[in-house]
PDB file of C-alpha atoms in Angstrom:
ATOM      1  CA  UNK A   1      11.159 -23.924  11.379  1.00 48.00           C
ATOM      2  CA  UNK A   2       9.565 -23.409   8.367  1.00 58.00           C
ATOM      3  CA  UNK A   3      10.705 -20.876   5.434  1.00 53.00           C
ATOM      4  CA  UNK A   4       7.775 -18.113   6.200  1.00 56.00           C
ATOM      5  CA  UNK A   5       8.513 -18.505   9.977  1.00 61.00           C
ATOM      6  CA  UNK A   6      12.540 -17.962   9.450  1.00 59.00           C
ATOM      7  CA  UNK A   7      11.660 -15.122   6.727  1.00 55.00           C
ATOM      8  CA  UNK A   8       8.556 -13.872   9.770  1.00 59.00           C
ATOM      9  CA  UNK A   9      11.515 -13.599  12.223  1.00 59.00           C
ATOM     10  CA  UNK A  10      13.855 -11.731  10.152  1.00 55.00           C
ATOM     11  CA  UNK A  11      11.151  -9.021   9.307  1.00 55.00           C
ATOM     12  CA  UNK A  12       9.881  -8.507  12.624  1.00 58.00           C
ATOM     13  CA  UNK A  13      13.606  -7.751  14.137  1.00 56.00           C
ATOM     14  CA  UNK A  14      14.112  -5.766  11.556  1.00 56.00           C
ATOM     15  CA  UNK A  15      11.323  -3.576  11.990  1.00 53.00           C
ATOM     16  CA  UNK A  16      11.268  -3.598  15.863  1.00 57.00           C
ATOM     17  CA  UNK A  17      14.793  -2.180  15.256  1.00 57.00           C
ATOM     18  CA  UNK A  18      12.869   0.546  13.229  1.00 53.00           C
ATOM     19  CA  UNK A  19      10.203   1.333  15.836  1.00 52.00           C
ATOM     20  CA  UNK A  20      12.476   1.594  18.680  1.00 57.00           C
ATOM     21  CA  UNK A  21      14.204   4.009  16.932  1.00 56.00           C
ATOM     22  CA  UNK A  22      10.633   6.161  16.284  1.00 50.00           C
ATOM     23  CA  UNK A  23      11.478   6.086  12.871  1.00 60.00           C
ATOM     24  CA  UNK A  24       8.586   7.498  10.684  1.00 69.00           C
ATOM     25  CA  UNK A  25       5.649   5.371   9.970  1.00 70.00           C
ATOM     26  CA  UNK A  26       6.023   5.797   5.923  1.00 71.00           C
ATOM     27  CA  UNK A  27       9.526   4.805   6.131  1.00 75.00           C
ATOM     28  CA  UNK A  28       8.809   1.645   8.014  1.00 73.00           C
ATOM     29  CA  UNK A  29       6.250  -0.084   6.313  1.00 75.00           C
ATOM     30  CA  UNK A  30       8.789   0.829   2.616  1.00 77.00           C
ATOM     31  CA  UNK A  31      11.104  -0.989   4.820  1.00 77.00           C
ATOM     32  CA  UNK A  32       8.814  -3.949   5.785  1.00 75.00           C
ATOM     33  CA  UNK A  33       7.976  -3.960   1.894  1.00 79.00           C
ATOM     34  CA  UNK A  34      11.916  -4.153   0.770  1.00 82.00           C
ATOM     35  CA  UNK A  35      12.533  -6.836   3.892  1.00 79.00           C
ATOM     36  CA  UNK A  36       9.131  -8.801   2.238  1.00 80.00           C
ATOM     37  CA  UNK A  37      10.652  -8.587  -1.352  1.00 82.00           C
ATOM     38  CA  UNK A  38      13.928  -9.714  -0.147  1.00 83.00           C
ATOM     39  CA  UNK A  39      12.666 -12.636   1.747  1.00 80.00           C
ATOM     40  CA  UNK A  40      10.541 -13.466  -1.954  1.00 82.00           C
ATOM     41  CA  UNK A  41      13.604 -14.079  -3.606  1.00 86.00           C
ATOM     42  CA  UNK A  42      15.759 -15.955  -0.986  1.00 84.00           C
ATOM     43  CA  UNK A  43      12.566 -17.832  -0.748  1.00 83.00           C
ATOM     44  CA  UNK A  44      12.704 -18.457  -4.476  1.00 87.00           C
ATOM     45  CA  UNK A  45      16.038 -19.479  -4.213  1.00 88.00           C
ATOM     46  CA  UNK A  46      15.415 -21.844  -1.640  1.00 85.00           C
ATOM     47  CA  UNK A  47      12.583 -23.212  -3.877  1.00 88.00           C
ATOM     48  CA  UNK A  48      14.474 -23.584  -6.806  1.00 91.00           C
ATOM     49  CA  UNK A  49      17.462 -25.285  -5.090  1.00 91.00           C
ATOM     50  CA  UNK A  50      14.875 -27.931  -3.614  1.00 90.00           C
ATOM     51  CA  UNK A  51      13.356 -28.418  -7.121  1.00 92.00           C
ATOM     52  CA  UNK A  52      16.739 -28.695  -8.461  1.00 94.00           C
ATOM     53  CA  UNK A  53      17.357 -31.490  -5.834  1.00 92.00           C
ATOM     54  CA  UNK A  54      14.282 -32.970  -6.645  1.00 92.00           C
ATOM     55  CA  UNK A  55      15.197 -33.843 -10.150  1.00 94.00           C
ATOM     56  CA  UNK A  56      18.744 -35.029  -8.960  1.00 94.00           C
ATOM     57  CA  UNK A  57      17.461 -37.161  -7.135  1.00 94.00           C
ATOM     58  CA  UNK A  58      14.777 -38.220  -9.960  1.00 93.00           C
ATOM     59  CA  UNK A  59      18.065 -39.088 -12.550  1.00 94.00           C
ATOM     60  CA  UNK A  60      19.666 -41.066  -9.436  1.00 93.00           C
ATOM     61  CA  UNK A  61      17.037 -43.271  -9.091  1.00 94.00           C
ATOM     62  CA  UNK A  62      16.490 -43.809 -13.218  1.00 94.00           C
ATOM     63  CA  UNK A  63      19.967 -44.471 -13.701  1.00 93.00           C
ATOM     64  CA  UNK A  64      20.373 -47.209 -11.008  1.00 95.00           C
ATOM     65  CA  UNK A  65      17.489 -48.887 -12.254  1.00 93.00           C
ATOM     66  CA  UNK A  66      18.760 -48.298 -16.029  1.00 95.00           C
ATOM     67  CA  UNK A  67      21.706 -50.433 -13.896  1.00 94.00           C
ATOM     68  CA  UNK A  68      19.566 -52.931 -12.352  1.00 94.00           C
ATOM     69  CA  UNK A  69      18.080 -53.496 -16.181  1.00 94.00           C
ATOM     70  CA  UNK A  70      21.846 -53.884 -17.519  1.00 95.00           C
ATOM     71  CA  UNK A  71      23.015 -56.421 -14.889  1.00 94.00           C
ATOM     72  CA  UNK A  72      19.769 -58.487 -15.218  1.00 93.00           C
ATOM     73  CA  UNK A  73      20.900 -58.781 -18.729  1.00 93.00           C
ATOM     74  CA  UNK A  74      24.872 -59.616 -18.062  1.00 93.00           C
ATOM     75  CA  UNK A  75      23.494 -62.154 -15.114  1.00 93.00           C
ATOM     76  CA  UNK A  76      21.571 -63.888 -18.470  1.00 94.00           C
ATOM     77  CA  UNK A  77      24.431 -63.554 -20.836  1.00 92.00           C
ATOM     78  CA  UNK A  78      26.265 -65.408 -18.034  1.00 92.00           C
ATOM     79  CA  UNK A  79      23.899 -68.045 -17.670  1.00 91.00           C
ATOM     80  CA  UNK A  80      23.624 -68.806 -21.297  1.00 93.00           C
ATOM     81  CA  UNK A  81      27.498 -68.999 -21.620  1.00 91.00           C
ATOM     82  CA  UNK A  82      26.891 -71.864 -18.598  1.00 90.00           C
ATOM     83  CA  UNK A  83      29.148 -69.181 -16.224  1.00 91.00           C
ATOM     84  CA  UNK A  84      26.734 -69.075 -13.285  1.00 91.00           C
ATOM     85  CA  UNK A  85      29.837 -67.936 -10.811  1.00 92.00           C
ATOM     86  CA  UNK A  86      29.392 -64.585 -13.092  1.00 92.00           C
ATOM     87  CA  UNK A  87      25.110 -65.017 -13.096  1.00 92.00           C
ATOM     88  CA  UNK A  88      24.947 -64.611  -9.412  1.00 93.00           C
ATOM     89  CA  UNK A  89      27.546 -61.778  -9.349  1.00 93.00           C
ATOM     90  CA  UNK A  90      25.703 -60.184 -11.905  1.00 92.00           C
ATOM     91  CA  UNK A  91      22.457 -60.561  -9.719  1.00 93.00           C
ATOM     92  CA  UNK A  92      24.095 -59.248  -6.283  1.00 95.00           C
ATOM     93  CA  UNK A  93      25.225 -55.942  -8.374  1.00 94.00           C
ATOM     94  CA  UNK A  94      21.755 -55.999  -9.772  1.00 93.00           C
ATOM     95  CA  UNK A  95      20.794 -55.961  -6.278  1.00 94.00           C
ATOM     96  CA  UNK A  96      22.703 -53.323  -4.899  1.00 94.00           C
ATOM     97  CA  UNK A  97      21.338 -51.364  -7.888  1.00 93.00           C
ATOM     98  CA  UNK A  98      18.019 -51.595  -7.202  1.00 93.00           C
ATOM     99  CA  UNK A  99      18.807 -51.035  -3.317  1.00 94.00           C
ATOM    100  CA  UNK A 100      20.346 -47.554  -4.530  1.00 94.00           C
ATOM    101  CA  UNK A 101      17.725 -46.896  -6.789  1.00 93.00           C
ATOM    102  CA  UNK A 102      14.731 -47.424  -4.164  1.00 94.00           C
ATOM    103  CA  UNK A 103      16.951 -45.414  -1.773  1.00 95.00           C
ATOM    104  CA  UNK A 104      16.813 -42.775  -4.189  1.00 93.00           C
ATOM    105  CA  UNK A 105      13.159 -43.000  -4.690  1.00 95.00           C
ATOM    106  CA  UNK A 106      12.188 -42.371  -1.156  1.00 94.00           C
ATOM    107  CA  UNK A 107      14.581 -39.729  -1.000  1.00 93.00           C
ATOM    108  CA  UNK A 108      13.106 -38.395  -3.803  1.00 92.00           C
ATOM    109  CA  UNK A 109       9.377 -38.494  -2.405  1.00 92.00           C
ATOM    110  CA  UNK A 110      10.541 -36.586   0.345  1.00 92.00           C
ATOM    111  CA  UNK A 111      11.661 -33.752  -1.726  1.00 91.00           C
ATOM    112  CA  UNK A 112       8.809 -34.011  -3.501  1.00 91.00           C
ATOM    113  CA  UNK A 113       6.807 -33.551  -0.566  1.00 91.00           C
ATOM    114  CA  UNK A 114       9.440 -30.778   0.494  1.00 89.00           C
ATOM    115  CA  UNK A 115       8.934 -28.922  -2.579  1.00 90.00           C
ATOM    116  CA  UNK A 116       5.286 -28.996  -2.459  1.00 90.00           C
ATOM    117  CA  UNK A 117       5.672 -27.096   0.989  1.00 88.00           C
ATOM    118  CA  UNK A 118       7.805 -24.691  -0.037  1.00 87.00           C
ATOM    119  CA  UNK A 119       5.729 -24.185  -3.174  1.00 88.00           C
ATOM    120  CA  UNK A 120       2.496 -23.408  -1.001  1.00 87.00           C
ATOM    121  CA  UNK A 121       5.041 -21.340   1.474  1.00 84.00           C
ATOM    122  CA  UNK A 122       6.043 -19.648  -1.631  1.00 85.00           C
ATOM    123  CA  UNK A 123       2.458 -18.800  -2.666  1.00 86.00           C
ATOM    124  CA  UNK A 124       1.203 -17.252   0.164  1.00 84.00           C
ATOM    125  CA  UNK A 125       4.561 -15.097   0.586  1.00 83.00           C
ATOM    126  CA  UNK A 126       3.984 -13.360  -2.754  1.00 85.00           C
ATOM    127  CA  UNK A 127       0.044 -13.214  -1.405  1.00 85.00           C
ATOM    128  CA  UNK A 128       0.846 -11.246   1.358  1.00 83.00           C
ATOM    129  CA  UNK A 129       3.562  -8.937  -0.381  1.00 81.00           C
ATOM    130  CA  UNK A 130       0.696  -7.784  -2.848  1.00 83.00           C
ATOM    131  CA  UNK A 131      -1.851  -7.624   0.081  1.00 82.00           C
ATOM    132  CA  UNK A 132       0.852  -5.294   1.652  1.00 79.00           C
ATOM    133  CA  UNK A 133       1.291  -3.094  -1.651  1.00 79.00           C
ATOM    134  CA  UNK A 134      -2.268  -2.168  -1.609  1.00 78.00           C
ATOM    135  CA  UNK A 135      -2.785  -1.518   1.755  1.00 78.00           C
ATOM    136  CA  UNK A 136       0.612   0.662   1.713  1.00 75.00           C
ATOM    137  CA  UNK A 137      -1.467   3.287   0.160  1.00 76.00           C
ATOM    138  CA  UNK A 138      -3.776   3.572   2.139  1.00 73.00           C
ATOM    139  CA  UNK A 139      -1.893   3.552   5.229  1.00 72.00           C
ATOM    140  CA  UNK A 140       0.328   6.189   3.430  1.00 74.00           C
ATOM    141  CA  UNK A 141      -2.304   8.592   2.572  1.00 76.00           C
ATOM    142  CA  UNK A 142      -3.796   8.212   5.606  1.00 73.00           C
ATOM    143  CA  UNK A 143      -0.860   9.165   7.334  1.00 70.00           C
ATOM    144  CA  UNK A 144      -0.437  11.992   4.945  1.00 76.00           C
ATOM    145  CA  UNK A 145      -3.890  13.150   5.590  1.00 75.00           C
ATOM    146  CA  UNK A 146      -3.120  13.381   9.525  1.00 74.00           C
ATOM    147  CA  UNK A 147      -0.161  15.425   8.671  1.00 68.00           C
ATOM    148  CA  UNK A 148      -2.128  17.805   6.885  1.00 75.00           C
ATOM    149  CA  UNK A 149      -4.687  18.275   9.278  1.00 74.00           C
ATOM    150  CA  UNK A 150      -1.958  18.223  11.783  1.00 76.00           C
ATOM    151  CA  UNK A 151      -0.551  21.395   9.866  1.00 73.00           C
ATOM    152  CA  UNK A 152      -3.539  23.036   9.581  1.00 72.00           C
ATOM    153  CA  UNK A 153      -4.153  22.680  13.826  1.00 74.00           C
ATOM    154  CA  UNK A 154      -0.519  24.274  14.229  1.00 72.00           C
ATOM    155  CA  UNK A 155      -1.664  27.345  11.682  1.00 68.00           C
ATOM    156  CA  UNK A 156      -4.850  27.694  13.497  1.00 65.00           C
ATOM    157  CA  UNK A 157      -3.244  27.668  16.778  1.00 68.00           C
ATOM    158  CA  UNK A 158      -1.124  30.471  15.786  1.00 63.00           C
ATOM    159  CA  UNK A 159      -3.193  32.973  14.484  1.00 57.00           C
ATOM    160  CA  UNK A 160      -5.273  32.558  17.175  1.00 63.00           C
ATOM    161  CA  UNK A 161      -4.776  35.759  19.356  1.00 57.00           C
ATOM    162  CA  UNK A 162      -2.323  37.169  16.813  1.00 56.00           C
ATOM    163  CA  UNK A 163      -2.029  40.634  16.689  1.00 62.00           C
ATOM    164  CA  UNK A 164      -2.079  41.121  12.841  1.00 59.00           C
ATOM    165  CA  UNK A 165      -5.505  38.891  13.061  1.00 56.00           C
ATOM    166  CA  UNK A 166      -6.578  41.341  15.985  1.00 63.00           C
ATOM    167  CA  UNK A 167      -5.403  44.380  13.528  1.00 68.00           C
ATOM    168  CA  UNK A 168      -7.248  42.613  10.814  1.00 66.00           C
ATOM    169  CA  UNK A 169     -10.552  42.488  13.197  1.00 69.00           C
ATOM    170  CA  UNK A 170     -10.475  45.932  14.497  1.00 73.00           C
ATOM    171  CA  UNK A 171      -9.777  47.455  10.507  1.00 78.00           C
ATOM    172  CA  UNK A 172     -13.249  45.078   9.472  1.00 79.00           C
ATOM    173  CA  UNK A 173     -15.095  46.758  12.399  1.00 79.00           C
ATOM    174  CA  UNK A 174     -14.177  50.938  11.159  1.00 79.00           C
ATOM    175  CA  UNK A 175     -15.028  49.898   7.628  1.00 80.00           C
ATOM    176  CA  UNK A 176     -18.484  48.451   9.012  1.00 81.00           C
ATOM    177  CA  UNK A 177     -19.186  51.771  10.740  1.00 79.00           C
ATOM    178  CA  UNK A 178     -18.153  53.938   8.353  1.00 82.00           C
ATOM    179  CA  UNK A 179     -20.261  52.039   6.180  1.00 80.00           C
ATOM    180  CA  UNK A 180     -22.958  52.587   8.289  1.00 74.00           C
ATOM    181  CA  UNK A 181     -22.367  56.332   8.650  1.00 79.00           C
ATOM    182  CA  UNK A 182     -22.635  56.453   5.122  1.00 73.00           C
ATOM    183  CA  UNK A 183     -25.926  54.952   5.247  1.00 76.00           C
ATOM    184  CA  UNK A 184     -27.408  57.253   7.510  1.00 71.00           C
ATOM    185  CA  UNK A 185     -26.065  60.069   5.317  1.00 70.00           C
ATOM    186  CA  UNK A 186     -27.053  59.064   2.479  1.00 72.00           C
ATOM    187  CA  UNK A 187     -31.196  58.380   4.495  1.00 70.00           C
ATOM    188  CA  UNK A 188     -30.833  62.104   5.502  1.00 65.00           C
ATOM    189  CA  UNK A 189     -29.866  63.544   1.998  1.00 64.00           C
ATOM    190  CA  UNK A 190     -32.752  61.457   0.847  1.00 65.00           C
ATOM    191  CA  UNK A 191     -35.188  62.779   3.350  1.00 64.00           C
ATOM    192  CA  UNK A 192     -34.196  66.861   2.925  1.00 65.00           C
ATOM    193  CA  UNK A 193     -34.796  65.968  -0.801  1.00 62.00           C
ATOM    194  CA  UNK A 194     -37.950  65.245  -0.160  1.00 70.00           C
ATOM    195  CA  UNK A 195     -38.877  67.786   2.281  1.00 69.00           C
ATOM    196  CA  UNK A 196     -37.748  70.307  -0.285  1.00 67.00           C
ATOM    197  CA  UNK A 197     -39.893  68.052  -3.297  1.00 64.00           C
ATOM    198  CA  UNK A 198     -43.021  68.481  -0.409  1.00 70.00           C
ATOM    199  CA  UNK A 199     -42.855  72.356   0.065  1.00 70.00           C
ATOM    200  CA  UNK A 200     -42.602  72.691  -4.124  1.00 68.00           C
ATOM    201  CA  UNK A 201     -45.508  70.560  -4.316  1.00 71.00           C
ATOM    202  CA  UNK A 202     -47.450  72.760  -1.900  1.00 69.00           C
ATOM    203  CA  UNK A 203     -46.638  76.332  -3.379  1.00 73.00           C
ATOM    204  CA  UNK A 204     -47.905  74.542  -6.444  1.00 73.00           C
ATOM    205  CA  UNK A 205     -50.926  73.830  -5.357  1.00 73.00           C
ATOM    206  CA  UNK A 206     -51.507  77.467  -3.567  1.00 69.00           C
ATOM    207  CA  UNK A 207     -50.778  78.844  -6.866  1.00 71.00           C
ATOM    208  CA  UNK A 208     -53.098  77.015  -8.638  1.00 74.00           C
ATOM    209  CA  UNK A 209     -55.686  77.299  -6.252  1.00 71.00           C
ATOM    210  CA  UNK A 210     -54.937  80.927  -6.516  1.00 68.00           C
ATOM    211  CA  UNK A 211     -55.607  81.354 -10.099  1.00 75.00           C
ATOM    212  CA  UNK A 212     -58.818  79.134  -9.858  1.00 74.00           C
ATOM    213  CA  UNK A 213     -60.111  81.713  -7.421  1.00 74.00           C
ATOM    214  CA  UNK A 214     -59.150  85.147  -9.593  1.00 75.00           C
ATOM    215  CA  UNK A 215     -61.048  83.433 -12.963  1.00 76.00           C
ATOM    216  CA  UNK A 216     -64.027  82.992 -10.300  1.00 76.00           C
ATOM    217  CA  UNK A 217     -63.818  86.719  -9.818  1.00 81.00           C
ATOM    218  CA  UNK A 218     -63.520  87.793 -13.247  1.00 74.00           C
ATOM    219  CA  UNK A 219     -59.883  88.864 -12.671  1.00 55.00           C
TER     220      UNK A 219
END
């Protein structure tokens, strides 16, 4: 199993733990965020740890063939002192050196090719932890929004058919008539007004008319 598949795991029965329990939304995916984050750095540690190996395994290798070097020597210093009894001894240490030290390179090629892995593992971890911190946002005021408009429903459905709304209704509907009365008042007054303007205008005219005719007459 692979580290994102053992870190997958661990995140999914932790949050199926969360949604069995109903927990609420917001607090689960702040939970799958902190059980992301976590997973980052044990993945970091593993990553580190594997590196560390690597170059372990790297110094192993140089130092046996820093060996295999040094006994080639000692198998020539034996040689030229005519000791070939120490030569070949020299040469089957030189050997087993170089034995160790290929041993320790293929090792070390598979941690190589280890690290690598985890590396890319790694990578695409912290991808999807920053993919998840933007789209917590969203999700978040999303979820907010529904609980607004959730909130507003629940107000709605309460002052619907409530008496102080019904109070509030039948108050709007005497101001609008006596409103109204006042109108029609206030058309009347304005109509005797000019009825009495009318009958002035009228006696004005009989008293001019009047005069007109006594001038005619010479009175």
């Amino acid at each position: 199993m692979n580290l994102l598949d053992r870190i997958g795991r661990l995140i999914r029965a932790n949050l199926n733990e969360l949604l069995r329990r109903a927990e609420d939304p917001e607090k689960i995916i702040e939970e799958a965020l902190r059980e992301m984050k976590e997973a980052l750095r044990e993945a970091r540690r593993s990553v580190a740890e594997a590196m560390a190996e690597e170059k372990r395994l790297t110094r192993e290798r140089e130092s046996h063939l820093k060996e295999t070097a040094l006994w080639e020597e000692k198998a020539k210093e034996a040689l030229m002192a005519g000791r070939e009894d120490l030569a070949r001894e020299a040469l089957r240490r030189k050997k087993r050196a170089l034995d160790l030290a290929e041993g320790f390179w293929v090792q070390g090629e598979e941690q190589r090719a280890l690290v690598e892995r985890l590396v890319t593992q790694l990578k695409a971890l912290e991808a999807k932890i920053e993919e998840a911190e933007a789209r917590k946002k969203l999700l978040i005021a999303r979820k907010r929004g529904v609980e607004a408009a959730e909130a507003v429903r629940r107000m709605e459905s309460r002052l619907e058919g409530h008496p102080a709304l019904e109070a509030f209704e039948e108050m709007e509907a005497r101001i609008l008539a006596m409103e109204d009365r006042h109108e029609a008042l206030k058309e009347l007054d304005g109509a005797d007004l000019e009825k009495e303007l009318a009958a002035l205008s009228a006696e004005k005219a009989v008293e001019e008319e009047l005069r007109r005719l006594k001038e005619e007459l010479g009175r």
